[in-house]
XYZ file of C-alpha atoms in Angstrom:
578
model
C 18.866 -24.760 -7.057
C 15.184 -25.492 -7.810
C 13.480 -24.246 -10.959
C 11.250 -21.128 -9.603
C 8.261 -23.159 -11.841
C 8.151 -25.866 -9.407
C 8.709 -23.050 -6.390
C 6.134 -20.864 -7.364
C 2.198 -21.326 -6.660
C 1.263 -18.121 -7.938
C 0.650 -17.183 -11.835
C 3.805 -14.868 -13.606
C 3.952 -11.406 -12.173
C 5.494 -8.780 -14.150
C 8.332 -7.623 -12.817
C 8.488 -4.396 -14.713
C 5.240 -3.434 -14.249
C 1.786 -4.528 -11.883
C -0.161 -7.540 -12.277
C -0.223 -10.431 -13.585
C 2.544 -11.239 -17.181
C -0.279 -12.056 -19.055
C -2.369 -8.812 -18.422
C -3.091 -6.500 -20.688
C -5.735 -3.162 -20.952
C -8.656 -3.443 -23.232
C -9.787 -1.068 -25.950
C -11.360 1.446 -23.792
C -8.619 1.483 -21.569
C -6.495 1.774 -24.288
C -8.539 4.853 -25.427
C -8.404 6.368 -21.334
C -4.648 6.137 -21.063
C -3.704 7.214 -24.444
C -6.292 10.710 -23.476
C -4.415 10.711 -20.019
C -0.626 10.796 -21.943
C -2.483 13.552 -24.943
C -3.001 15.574 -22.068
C 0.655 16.029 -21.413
C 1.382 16.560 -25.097
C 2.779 13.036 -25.574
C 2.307 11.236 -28.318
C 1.192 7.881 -27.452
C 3.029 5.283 -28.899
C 3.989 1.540 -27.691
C 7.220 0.709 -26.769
C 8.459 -2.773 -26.180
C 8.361 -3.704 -22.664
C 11.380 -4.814 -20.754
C 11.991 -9.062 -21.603
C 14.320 -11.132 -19.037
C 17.163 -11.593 -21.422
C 17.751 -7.743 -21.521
C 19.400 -7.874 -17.991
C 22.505 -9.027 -16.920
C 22.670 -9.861 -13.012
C 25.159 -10.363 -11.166
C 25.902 -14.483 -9.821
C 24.907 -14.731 -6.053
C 27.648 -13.751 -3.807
C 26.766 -16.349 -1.345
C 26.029 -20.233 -1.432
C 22.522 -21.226 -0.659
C 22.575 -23.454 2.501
C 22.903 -26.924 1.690
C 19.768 -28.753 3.855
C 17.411 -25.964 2.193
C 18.511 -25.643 -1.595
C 15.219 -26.912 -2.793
C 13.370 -23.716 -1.270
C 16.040 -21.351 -2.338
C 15.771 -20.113 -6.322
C 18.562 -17.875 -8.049
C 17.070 -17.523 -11.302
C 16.575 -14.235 -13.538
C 12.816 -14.218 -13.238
C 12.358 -14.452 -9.671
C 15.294 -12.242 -8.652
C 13.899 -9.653 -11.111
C 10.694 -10.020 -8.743
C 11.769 -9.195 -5.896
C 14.598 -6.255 -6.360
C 11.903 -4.033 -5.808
C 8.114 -3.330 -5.190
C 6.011 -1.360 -7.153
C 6.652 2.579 -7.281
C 6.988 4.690 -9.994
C 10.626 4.609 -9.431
C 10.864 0.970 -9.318
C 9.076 0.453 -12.333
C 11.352 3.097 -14.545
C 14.057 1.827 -13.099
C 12.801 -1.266 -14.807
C 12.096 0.227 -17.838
C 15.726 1.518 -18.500
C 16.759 -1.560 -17.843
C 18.307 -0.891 -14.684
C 17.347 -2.315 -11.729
C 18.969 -1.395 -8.022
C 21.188 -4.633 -6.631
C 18.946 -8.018 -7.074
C 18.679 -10.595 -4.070
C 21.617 -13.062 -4.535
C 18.761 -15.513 -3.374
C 14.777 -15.884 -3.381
C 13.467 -18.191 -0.706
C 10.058 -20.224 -0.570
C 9.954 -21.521 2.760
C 7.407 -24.046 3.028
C 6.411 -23.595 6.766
C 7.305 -21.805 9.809
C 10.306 -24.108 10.697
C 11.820 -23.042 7.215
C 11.608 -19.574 8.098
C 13.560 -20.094 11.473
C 15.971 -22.212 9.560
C 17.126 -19.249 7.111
C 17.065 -16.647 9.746
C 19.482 -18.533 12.144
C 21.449 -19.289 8.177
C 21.298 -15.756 7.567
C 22.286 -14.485 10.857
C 25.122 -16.972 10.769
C 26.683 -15.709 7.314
C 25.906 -11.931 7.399
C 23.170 -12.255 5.372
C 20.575 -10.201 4.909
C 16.914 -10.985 4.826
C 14.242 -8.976 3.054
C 10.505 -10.394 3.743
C 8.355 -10.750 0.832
C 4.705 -11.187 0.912
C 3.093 -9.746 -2.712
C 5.430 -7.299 -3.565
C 3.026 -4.466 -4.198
C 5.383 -1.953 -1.658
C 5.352 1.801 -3.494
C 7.778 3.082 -0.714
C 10.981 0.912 -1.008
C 10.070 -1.537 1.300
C 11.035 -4.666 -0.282
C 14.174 -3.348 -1.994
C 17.365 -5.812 -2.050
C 20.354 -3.431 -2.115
C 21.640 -3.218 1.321
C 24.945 -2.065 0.853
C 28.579 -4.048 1.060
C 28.529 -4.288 5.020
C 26.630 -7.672 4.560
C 27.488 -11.118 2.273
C 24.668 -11.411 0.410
C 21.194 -10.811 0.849
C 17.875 -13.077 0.465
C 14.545 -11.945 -0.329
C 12.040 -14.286 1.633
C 8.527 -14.800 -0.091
C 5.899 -15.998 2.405
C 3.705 -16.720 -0.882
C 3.600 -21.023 0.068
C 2.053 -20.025 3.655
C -1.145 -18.844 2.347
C -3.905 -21.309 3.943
C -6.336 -20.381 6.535
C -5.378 -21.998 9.605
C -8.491 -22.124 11.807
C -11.292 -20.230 12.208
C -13.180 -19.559 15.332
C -17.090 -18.957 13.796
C -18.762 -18.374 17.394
C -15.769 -15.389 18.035
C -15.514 -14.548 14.620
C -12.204 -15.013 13.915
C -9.577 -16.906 11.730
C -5.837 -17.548 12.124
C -4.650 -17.370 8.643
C -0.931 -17.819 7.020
C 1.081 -14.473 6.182
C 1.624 -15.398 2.642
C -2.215 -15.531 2.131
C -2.971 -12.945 -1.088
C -6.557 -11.316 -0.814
C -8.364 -13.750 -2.750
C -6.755 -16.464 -1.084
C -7.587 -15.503 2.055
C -11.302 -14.701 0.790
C -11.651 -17.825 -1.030
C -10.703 -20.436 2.195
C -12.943 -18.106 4.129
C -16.077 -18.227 1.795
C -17.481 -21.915 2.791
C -17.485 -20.489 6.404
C -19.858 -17.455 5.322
C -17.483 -14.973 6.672
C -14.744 -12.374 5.132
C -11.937 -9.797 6.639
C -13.705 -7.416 4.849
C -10.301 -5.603 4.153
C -10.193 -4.540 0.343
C -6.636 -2.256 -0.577
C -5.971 -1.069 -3.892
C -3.994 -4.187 -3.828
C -6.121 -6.726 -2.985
C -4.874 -9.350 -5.737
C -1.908 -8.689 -5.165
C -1.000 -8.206 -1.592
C -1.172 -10.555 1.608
C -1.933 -10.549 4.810
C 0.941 -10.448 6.729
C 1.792 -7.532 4.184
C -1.154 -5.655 4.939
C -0.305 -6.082 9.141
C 3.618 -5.076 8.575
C 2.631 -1.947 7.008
C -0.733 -0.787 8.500
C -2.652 -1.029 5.529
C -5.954 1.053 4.607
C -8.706 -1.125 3.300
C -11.377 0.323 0.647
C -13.741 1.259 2.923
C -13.693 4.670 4.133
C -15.095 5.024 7.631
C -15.211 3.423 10.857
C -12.430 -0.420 9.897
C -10.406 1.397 7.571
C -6.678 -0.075 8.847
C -5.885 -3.472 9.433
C -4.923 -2.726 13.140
C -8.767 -2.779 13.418
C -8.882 -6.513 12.515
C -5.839 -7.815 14.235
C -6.213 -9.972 17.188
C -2.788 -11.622 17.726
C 0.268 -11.778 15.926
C 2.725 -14.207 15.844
C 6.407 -12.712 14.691
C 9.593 -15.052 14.192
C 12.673 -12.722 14.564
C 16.235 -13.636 14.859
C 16.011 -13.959 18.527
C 13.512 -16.206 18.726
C 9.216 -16.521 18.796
C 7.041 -13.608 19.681
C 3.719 -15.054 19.854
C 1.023 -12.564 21.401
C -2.189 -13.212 23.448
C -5.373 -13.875 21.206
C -7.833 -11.619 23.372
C -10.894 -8.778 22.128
C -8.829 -5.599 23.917
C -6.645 -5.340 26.778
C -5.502 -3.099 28.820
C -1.893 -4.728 30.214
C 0.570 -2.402 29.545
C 1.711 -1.282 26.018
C 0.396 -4.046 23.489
C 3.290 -6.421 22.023
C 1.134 -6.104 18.796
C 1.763 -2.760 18.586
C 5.215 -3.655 17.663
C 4.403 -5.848 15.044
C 1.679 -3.488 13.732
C 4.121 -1.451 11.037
C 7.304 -3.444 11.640
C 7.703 -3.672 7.938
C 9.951 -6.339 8.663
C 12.691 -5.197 10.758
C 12.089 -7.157 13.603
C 11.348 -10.462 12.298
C 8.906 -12.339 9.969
C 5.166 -12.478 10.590
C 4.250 -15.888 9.837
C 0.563 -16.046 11.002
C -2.232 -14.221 12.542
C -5.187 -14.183 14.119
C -8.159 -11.794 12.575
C -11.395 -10.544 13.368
C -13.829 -11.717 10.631
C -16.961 -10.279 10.020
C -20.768 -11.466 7.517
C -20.664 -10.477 4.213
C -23.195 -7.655 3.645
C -26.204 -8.151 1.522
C -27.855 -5.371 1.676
C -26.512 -2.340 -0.219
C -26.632 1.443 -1.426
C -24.858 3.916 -3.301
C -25.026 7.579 -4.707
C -23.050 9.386 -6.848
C -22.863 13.304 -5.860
C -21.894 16.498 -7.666
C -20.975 19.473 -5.931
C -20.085 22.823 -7.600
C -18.132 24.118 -4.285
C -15.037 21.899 -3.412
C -14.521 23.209 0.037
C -18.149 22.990 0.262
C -18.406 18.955 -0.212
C -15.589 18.624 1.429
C -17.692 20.057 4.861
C -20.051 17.876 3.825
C -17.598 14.757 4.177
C -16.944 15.977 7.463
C -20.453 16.139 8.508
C -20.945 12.539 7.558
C -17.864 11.323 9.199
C -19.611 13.012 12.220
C -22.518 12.225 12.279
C -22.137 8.320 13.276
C -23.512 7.018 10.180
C -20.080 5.324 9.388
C -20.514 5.029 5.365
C -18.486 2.227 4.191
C -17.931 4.818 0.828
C -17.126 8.233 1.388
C -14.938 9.420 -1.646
C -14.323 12.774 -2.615
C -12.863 13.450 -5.882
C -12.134 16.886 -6.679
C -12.608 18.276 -10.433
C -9.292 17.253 -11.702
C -9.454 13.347 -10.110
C -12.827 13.213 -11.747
C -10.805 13.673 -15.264
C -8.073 10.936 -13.349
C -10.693 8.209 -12.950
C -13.022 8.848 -15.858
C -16.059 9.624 -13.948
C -15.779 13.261 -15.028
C -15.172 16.435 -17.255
C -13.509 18.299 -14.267
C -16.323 20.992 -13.999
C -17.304 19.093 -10.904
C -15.977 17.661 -7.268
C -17.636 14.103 -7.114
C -18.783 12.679 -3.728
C -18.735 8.574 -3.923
C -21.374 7.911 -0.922
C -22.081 4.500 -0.089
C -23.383 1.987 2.608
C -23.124 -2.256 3.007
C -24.984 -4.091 5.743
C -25.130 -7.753 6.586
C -28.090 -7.150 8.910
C -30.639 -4.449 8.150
C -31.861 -2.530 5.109
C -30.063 0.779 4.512
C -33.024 3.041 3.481
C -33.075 5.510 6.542
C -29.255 5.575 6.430
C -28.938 6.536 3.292
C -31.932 9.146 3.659
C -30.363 10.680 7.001
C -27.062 11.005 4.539
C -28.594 12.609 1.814
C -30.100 14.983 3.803
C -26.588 16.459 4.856
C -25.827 16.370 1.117
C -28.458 18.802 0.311
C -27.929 21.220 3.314
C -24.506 21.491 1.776
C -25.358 22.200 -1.963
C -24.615 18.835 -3.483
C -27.095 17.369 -6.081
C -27.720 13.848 -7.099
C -30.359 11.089 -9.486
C -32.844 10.059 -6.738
C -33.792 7.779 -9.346
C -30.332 6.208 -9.317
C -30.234 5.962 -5.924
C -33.206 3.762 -5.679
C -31.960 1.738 -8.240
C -29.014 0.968 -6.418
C -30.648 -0.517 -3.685
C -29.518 -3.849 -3.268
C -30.574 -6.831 -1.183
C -29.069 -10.597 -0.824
C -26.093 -10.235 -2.731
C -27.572 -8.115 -5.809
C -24.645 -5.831 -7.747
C -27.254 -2.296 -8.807
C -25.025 -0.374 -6.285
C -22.422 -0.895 -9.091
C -23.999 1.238 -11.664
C -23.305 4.693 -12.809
C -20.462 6.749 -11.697
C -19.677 4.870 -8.303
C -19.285 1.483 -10.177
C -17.464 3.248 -12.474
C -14.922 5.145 -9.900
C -14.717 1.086 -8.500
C -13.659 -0.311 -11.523
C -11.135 2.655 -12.095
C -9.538 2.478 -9.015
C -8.593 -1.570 -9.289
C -7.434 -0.874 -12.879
C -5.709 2.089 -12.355
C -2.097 0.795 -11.500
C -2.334 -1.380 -15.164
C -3.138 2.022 -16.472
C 0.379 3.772 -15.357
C 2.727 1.053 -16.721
C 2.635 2.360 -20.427
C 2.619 5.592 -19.300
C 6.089 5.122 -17.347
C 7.449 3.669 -20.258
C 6.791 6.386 -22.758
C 8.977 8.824 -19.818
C 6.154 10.676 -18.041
C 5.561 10.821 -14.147
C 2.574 9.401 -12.968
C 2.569 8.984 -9.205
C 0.620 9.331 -5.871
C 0.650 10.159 -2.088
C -0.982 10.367 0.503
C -1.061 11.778 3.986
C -3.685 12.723 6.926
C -4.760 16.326 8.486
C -7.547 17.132 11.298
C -10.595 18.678 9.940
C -9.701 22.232 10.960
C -6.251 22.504 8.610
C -7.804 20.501 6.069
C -8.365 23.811 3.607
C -5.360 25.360 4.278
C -3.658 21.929 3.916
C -4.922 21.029 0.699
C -4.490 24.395 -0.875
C -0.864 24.729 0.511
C 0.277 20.998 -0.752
C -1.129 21.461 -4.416
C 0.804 24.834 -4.503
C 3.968 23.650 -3.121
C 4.054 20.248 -4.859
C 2.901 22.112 -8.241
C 5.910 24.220 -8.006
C 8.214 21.432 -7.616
C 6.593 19.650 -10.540
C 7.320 22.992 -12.843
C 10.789 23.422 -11.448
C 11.596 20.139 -12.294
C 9.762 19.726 -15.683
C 9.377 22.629 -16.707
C 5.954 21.910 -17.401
C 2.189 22.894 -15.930
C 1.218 19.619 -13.694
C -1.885 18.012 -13.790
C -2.441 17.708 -9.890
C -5.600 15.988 -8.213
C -6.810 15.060 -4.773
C -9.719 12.508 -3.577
C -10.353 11.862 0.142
C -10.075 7.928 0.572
C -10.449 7.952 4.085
C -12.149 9.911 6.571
C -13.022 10.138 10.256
C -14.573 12.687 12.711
C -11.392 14.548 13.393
C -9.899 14.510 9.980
C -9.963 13.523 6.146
C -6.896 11.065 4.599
C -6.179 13.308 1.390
C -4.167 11.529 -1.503
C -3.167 13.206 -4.170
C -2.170 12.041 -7.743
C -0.147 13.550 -10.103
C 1.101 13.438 -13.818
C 3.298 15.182 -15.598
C 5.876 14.866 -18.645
C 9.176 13.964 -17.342
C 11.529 16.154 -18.834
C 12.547 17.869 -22.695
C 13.799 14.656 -24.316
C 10.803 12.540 -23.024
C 12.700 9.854 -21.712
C 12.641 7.758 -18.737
C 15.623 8.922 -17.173
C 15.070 12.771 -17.457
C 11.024 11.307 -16.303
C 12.856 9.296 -13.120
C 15.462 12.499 -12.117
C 12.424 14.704 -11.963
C 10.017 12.217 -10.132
C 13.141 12.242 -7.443
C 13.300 15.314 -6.944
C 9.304 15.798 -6.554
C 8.910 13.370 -4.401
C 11.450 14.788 -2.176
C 9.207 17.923 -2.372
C 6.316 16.174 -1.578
C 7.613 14.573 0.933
C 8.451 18.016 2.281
C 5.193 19.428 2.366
C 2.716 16.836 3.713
C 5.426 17.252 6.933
C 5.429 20.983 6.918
C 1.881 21.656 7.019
C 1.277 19.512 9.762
C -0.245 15.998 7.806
C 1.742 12.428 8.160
C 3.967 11.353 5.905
C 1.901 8.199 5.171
C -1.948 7.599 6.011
C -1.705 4.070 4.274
C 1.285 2.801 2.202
C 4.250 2.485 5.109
C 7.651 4.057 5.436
C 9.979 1.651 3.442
C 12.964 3.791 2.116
C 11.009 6.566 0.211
C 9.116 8.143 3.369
C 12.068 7.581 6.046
C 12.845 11.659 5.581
C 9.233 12.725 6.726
C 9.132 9.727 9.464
C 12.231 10.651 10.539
C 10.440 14.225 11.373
C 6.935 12.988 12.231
C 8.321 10.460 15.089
C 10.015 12.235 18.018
C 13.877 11.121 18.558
C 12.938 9.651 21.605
C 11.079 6.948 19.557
C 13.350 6.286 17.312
C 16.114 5.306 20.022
C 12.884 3.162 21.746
C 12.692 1.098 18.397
C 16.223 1.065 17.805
C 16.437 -0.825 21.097
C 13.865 -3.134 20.083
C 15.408 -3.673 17.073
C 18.832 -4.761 18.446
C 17.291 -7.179 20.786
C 15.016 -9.091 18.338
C 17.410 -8.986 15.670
C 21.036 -8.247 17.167
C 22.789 -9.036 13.431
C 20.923 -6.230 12.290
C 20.122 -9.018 9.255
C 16.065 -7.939 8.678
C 15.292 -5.528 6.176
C 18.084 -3.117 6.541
C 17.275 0.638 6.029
C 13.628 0.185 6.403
C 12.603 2.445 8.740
C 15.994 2.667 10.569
C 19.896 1.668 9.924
C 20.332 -1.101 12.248
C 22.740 -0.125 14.933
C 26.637 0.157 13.649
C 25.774 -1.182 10.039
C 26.568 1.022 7.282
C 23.244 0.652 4.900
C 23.394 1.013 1.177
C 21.138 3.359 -0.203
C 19.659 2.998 -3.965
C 20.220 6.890 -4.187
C 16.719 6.870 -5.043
C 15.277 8.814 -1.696
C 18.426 9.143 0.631
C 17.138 9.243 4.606
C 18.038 12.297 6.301
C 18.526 10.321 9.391
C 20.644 6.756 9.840
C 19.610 4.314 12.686
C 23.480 3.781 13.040
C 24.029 7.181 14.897
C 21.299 5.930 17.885
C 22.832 6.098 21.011
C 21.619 5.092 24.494
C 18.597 7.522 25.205
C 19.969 10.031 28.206
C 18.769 9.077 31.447
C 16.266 11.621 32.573
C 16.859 13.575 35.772
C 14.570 14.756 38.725
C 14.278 17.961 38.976
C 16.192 19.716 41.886
């Protein structure tokens, strides 16, 4: 066994909380999250955060392979790591000290060849393989415990095949290493004077192939908002051997292999590298910041601009209470975030054309602040005032929870789509139903908000944030029983009134229930298939998504699905009608 020092390339994580082990929150975010916990009448207090020695886990139930010990680490830190990904449930699990079943083993392959060598290992043994690219999953998608119908299980980080490959600068493209975190990727791409121009929430802390497995959303709000829009091939190593797809602009030949790949989450096999569409960076910039008095009123506005063909690359809405949620606001107001980047052309008459729709729907703004934010070659005005401050909010926000989970109060999110013409009823009918669930299970008022993070001309992505105190004795447990049962609720209601159960953070474990009922059964028996002839062990990522086929899957009892892959049978042949 190697030391995970030498193994790793990446600085600490923590593996109780997000970031980097060295982070911590400056005075005035100090000041924010101890106003956010007030709030909740909590007092706000430190509490020691969770230190290796305090867990106990168990020895690995399985021996490393022999001709690739030196890639394959057992000890407390990296285990820790990769048990879990980042939801509010993982993390309070971590903060009582009581993590779901670790991997017996964390591997570093160091190239492709490595990755083929554990698989045909793992399929060998009855072992089960979880891929790891930055850990940042807040549905269950990277958790280890699999259940006892396997001999061990291996978590596989893909963080040593992070380089940028090639890149194609008359195309426009790059094939870059799965492992490859944002700023990697970003950084190797810089000297080239291109980017992906894909920015999640997670940017620092997620990769590439991460961002493919689970169809991520990228910051900007219109027109690329998924990585689907950036993929051009895919190449997928799965227990039955190499899928490597066509590099091509579009296609029409049949149903696209990529498509496969494209939200795998990896139960079919490990992306190891792909080909993306690059783009210029922009230099020339613009922002505005815009209050409207009428919710429902700027949120027709949205909808005009996602119309109208403008294609902002920032179209936030923050209703009164997310205002409060990302300091920005005293909650008398919704807040539209309105923005536009261009590599090519100044942005006046875009903006202009914009703001005109703004006023024919009540919303005020500074014109003077607008101008200011005009920015050309690289200049950083469009960061001032309340949309630089809603920027710097939203990449600090996940540091801001971490205390918060400790001292036993719920502070999660979700998120879902709906078609323009539901979206009212939608949003009113969520907040109500998920606000009950939060008072049945509290016993306390919630504090419930919703921003639109993505929108297009047939529909807004609505994602909602919530906080509440966890239960009567304040702690972490009570806090993690009620989040459960919340979540379930949640869950619920995006389905029933007609949204999807995930516009941008995957299925993993926590969102099978809703997927289950989103995707027809049909479907389901399609990728079962699929699954059983990439990976016929039924080895990758068990209980993502699916049950592999006549495997009895462990569930963390966190979220239990509704539905088990195991009980797929051969879909019914259809018959011609007589």
């Amino acid at each position: 066994m190697t030391d995970s020092t030498t193994l790793s390339r990446r600085a600490p994580r923590r593996f109780w909380g997000w970031g980097q082990a060295d982070a911590s929150l400056d005075t005035r975010e100090q000041a924010t999250v101890k106003t956010m916990v007030e709030q909740l009448e909590v007092p706000y207090t430190e509490r020691a955060v969770p230190q290796v020695h305090e867990f106990t886990l168990p020895s690995p139930r399985v021996a490393a392979p022999k001709a690739l010990v030196s890639v394959f680490s057992a000890t407390p830190l990296d285990r820790l790591n990769h048990c879990v990904g980042k939801s509010y449930a993982d993390l309070a699990r971590m903060w009582l000290r009581a993590p779901p079943t670790p991997p017996d083993w964390v591997a570093f392959p160091d190239d492709e060849q490595a990755v083929v060598d554990i698989l045909d290992w793992a399929q060998a043994h009855n072992v089960a393989v979880i891929p790891y690219g930055g850990g940042s999953s807040v549905c269950g998608g990277v958790e280890a415990a699999v259940g006892d119908s396997y001999a061990g299980v291996v978590s596989l980080d893909l963080e040593r095949l992070n380089r940028v490959l090639e890149v194609d600068p008359i195309s426009r493209a790059a094939r870059i290493q799965a492992g490859a975190l944002g700023p990697q990727l970003q950084a190797q791409l810089k000297p080239h004077g291109l980017t992906l121009r894909h920015f999640p929430q997670s940017f620092e802390f997620s990769t590439l192939g991460g961002w493919i497995v689970t169809r991520a959303g990228g910051h900007y709000a219109t027109q690329h908002t998924h990585i689907d829009d950036f993929v051009e091939s895919t190449r997928l190593v799965t227990p039955n051997g190499i899928l490597q797809t066509r590099r091509l602009p579009g296609s029409g030949a049949g149903p696209a292999p990529d498509r496969w790949v494209l939200g795998s989450e990896g139960t079919l096999g490990v992306l190891t590298e792909a080909w993306v569409r690059l783009q210029e960076p922009p230099c020339f910039r613009v922002s505005a910041s815009v209050r409207f008095t009428d919710y429902f009123a700027a949120a027709r506005c949205v909808r005009a601009l996602a119309q109208s063909g403008l294609n902002p690359t920032n179209c936030r809405l923050l209703d009164p209470m997310e205002t409060v949620f990302s300091g920005v606001g005293d909650g008398r107001f919704a807040i539209l975030v309105l923005g536009f980047e261009s590599s090519d052309h100044p942005l006046q008459a875009w903006m202009a054309r914009a703001l005109d729709l703004v006023r024919d729907h009540g919303g005020t703004f500074d014109a003077d602040a607008v101008a200011r934010s005009l920015a050309a070659q690289g200049g950083d005005e469009h960061r001032s005032g309340a949309a630089g401050a809603w920027r710097d909010a939203f990449l600090r926000m996940p540091y801001w929870r971490d205390p918060a989970v400790g001292l036993g109060l719920i502070m999660d999110t979700f998120e879902t789509a709906i078609t323009w013409d539901r979206f009212e009823a939608f949003y009113a009918s969520v907040k109500a139903d998920v606000g009950a669930a939060i008072k049945r299970a509290t016993g306390q008022e919630a504090l419930l908000s919703c921003r639109l993070t993505h929108v297009y001309p047939d529909g807004p992505a609505p994602y909602f944030t919530l906080a509440a105190r966890g239960g009567a004795d304040g702690s972490v447990a009570s806090a993690l029983s009620a989040w459960r049962d919340i979540k379930q609720a949640a869950n619920a209601a995006v389905i029933a009134h007609g949204g999807t159960i995930t516009h941008h953070h995957a299925v993993g474990r926590d969102h099978r229930s809703g997927y289950e009922r989103e995707v027809p059964a049909l479907f389901r028996q399609m990728l079962a298939a699929a699954k059983q002839v990439a990976d016929p062990q039924g080895i990758m990522n068990p209980g993502v998504l699916l049950d592999p086929v006549a495997r009895q899957v462990g569930h963390s009892g966190i979220l239990a699905p509704s539905f088990s892959g195991s009980d797929v049978k051969a879909a019914a042949p259809c018959k011609t009608p007589t």
